[in-house]
Coordinates of C-alpha atoms in Angstrom, one line a residue:
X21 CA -7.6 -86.2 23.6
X22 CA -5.6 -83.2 23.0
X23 CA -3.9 -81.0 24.7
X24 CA -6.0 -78.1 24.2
X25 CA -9.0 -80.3 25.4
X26 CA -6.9 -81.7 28.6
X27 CA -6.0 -77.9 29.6
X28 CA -9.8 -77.5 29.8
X29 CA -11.0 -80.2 31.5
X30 CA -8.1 -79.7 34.5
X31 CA -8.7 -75.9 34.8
X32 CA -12.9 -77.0 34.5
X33 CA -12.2 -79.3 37.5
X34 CA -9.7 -76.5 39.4
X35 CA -12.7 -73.8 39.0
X36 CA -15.4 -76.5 40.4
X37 CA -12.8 -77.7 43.4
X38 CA -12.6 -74.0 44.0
X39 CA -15.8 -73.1 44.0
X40 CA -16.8 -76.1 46.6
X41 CA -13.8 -75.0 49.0
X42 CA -15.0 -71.6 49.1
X43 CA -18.9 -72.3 49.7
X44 CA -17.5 -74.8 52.2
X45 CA -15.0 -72.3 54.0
X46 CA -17.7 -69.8 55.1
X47 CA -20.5 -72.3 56.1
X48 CA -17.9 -74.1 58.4
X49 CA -16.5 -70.5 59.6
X50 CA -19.7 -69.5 60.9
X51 CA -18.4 -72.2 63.7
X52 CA -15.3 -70.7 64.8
X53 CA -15.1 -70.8 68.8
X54 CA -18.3 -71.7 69.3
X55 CA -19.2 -74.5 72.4
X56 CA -21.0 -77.6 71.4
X57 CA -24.1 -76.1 72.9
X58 CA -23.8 -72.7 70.5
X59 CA -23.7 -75.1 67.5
X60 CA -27.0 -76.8 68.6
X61 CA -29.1 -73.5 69.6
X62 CA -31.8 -72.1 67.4
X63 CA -31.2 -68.0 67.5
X64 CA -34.2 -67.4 64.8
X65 CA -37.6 -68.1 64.0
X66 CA -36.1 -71.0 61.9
X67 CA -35.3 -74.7 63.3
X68 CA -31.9 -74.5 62.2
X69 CA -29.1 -74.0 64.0
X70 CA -25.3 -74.3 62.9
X71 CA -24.3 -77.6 63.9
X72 CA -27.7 -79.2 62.2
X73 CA -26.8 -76.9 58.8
X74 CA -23.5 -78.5 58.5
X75 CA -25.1 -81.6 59.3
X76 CA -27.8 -81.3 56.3
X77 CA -24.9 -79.9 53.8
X78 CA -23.0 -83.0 54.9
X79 CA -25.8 -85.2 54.5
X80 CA -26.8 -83.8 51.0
X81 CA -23.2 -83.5 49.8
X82 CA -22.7 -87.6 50.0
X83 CA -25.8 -88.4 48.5
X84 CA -25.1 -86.1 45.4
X85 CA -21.6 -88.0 45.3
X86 CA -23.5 -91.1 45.5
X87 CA -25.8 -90.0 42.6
X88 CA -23.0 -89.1 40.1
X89 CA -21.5 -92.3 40.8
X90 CA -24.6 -94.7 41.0
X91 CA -27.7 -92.4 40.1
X92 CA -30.9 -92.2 41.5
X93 CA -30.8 -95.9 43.3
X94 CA -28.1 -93.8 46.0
X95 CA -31.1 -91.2 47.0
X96 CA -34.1 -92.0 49.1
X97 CA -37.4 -92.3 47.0
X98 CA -38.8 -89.5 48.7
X99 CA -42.5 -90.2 46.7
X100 CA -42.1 -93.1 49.3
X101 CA -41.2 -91.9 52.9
X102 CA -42.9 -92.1 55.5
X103 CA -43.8 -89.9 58.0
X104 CA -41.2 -91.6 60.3
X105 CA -38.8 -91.2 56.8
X106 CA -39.2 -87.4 57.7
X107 CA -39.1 -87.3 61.2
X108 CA -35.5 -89.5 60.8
X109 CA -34.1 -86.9 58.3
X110 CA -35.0 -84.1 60.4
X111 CA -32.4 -84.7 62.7
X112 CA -30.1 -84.0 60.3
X113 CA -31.3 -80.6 61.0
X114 CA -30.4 -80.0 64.5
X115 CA -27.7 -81.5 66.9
X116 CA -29.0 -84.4 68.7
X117 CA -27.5 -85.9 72.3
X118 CA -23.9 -86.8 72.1
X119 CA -23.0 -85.1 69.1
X120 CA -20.1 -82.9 68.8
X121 CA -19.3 -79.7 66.6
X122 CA -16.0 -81.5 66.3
X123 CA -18.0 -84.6 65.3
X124 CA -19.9 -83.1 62.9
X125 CA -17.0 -80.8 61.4
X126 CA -15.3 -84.2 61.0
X127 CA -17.3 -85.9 59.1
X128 CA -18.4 -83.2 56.9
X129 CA -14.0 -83.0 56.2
X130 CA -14.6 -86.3 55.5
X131 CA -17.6 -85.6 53.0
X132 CA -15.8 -82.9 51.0
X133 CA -12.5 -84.9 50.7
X134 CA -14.3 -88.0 49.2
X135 CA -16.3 -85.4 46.7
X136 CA -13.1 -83.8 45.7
X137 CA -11.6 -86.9 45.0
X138 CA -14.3 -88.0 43.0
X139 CA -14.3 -84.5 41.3
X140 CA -10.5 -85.2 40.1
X141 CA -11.0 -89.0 39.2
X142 CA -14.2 -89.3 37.6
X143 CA -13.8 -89.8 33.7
X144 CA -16.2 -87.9 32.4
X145 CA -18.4 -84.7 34.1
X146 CA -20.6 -85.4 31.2
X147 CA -21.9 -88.5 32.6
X148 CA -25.8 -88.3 33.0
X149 CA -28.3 -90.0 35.1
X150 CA -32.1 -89.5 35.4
X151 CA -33.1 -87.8 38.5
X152 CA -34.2 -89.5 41.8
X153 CA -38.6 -89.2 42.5
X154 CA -39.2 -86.7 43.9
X155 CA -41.8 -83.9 44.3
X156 CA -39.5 -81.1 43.4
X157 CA -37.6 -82.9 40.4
X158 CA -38.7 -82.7 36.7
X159 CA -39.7 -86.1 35.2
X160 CA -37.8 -87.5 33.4
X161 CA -35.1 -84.8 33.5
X162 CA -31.4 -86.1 34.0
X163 CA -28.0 -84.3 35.5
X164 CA -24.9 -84.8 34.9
X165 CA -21.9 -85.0 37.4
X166 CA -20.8 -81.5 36.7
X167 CA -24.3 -80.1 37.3
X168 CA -24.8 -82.1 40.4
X169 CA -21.3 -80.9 41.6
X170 CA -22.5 -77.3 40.6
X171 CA -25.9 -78.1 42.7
X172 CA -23.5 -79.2 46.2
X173 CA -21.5 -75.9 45.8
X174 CA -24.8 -73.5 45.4
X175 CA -26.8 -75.1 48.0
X176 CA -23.4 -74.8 50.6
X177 CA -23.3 -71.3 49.2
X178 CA -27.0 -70.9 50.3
X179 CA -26.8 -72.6 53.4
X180 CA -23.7 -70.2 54.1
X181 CA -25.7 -67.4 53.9
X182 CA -28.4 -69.0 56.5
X183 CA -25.6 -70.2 59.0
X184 CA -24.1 -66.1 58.8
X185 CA -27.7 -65.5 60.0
X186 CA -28.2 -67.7 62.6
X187 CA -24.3 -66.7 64.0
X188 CA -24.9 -63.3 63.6
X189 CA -28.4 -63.5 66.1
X190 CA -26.1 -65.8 68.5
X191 CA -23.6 -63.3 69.3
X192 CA -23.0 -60.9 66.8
X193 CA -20.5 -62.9 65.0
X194 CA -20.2 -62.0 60.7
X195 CA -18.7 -64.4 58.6
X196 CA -17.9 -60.8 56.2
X197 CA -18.2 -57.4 56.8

């Protein structure tokens, strides 16, 4: 490997750490002073509320990293859920008894450091794997763990902009502007 080559794959890795840490930044600062019972409430015509959103990204985020480093055998199979399948992962959507916006903040610090890490340890962000089944994914089409760490960052970045709406009905809140 030479230099030149080195250089690029460190400032590559720089650019996608950065990118995650900003997408990540304004989701969880739609949260700022907000009471466990804010985080759960539904302000729109939409299920979601904050603490679920953070929840999903969470949730989504660690089975990405799983996928980049075992492919599609670390996602569910969802050609095979069940309607119980669904009902279980739509609690990822909203805050459920006993949960915590700490608890959930928490663990989703704990998500992104682990996915950072793998970001500055894995070998290669050329590595491929074939997609997990599912409805929404191309047959046959494979990622590789740069476009999957790509995918985390845009759907944080689009879940962002949902969690500035649903702040914005609570209380008037803006995460910019």
């Amino acid at each position: 490997m030479t230099e030149t080559t080195h250089a690029i794959t460190t400032d590559e890795r720089a650019d996608l750490l950065e990118m995650l840490a900003h997408s990540r930044h304004f989701l969880r600062f739609t949260t700022r002073d907000l009471t466990d019972e804010q985080a759960g409430q539904r302000t729109t015509a939409s299920a979601l509320c904050l603490g679920g959103l953070i929840k999903h990204v969470t949730s989504v985020e660690r089975n990405w990293a799983g996928f980049i480093l075992n492919g599609p055998s670390a996602m569910p199979d969802f050609t095979a859920m069940t309607e119980a399948d669904f009902a279980r992962r739509a609690d990822e959507f909203r805050m459920l008894p006993g949960e915590t916006l700490a608890g959930v903040l928490a663990d989703y610090d704990e998500t992104a450091r682990r996915t950072d890490e793998l970001v500055t340890t894995l070998p290669d962000l050329n590595a491929t794997h074939p997609l997990p089944e599912a409805p929404w994914n191309e047959p046959g089409a494979r990622w590789s763990a740069r476009r999957v760490l790509l995918h985390i960052a845009a759907e944080t970045a689009q879940h962002a902009g949902h969690a500035d709406i649903i702040r914005e009905s609570l209380d008037g809140a803006k995460s910019m502007g």
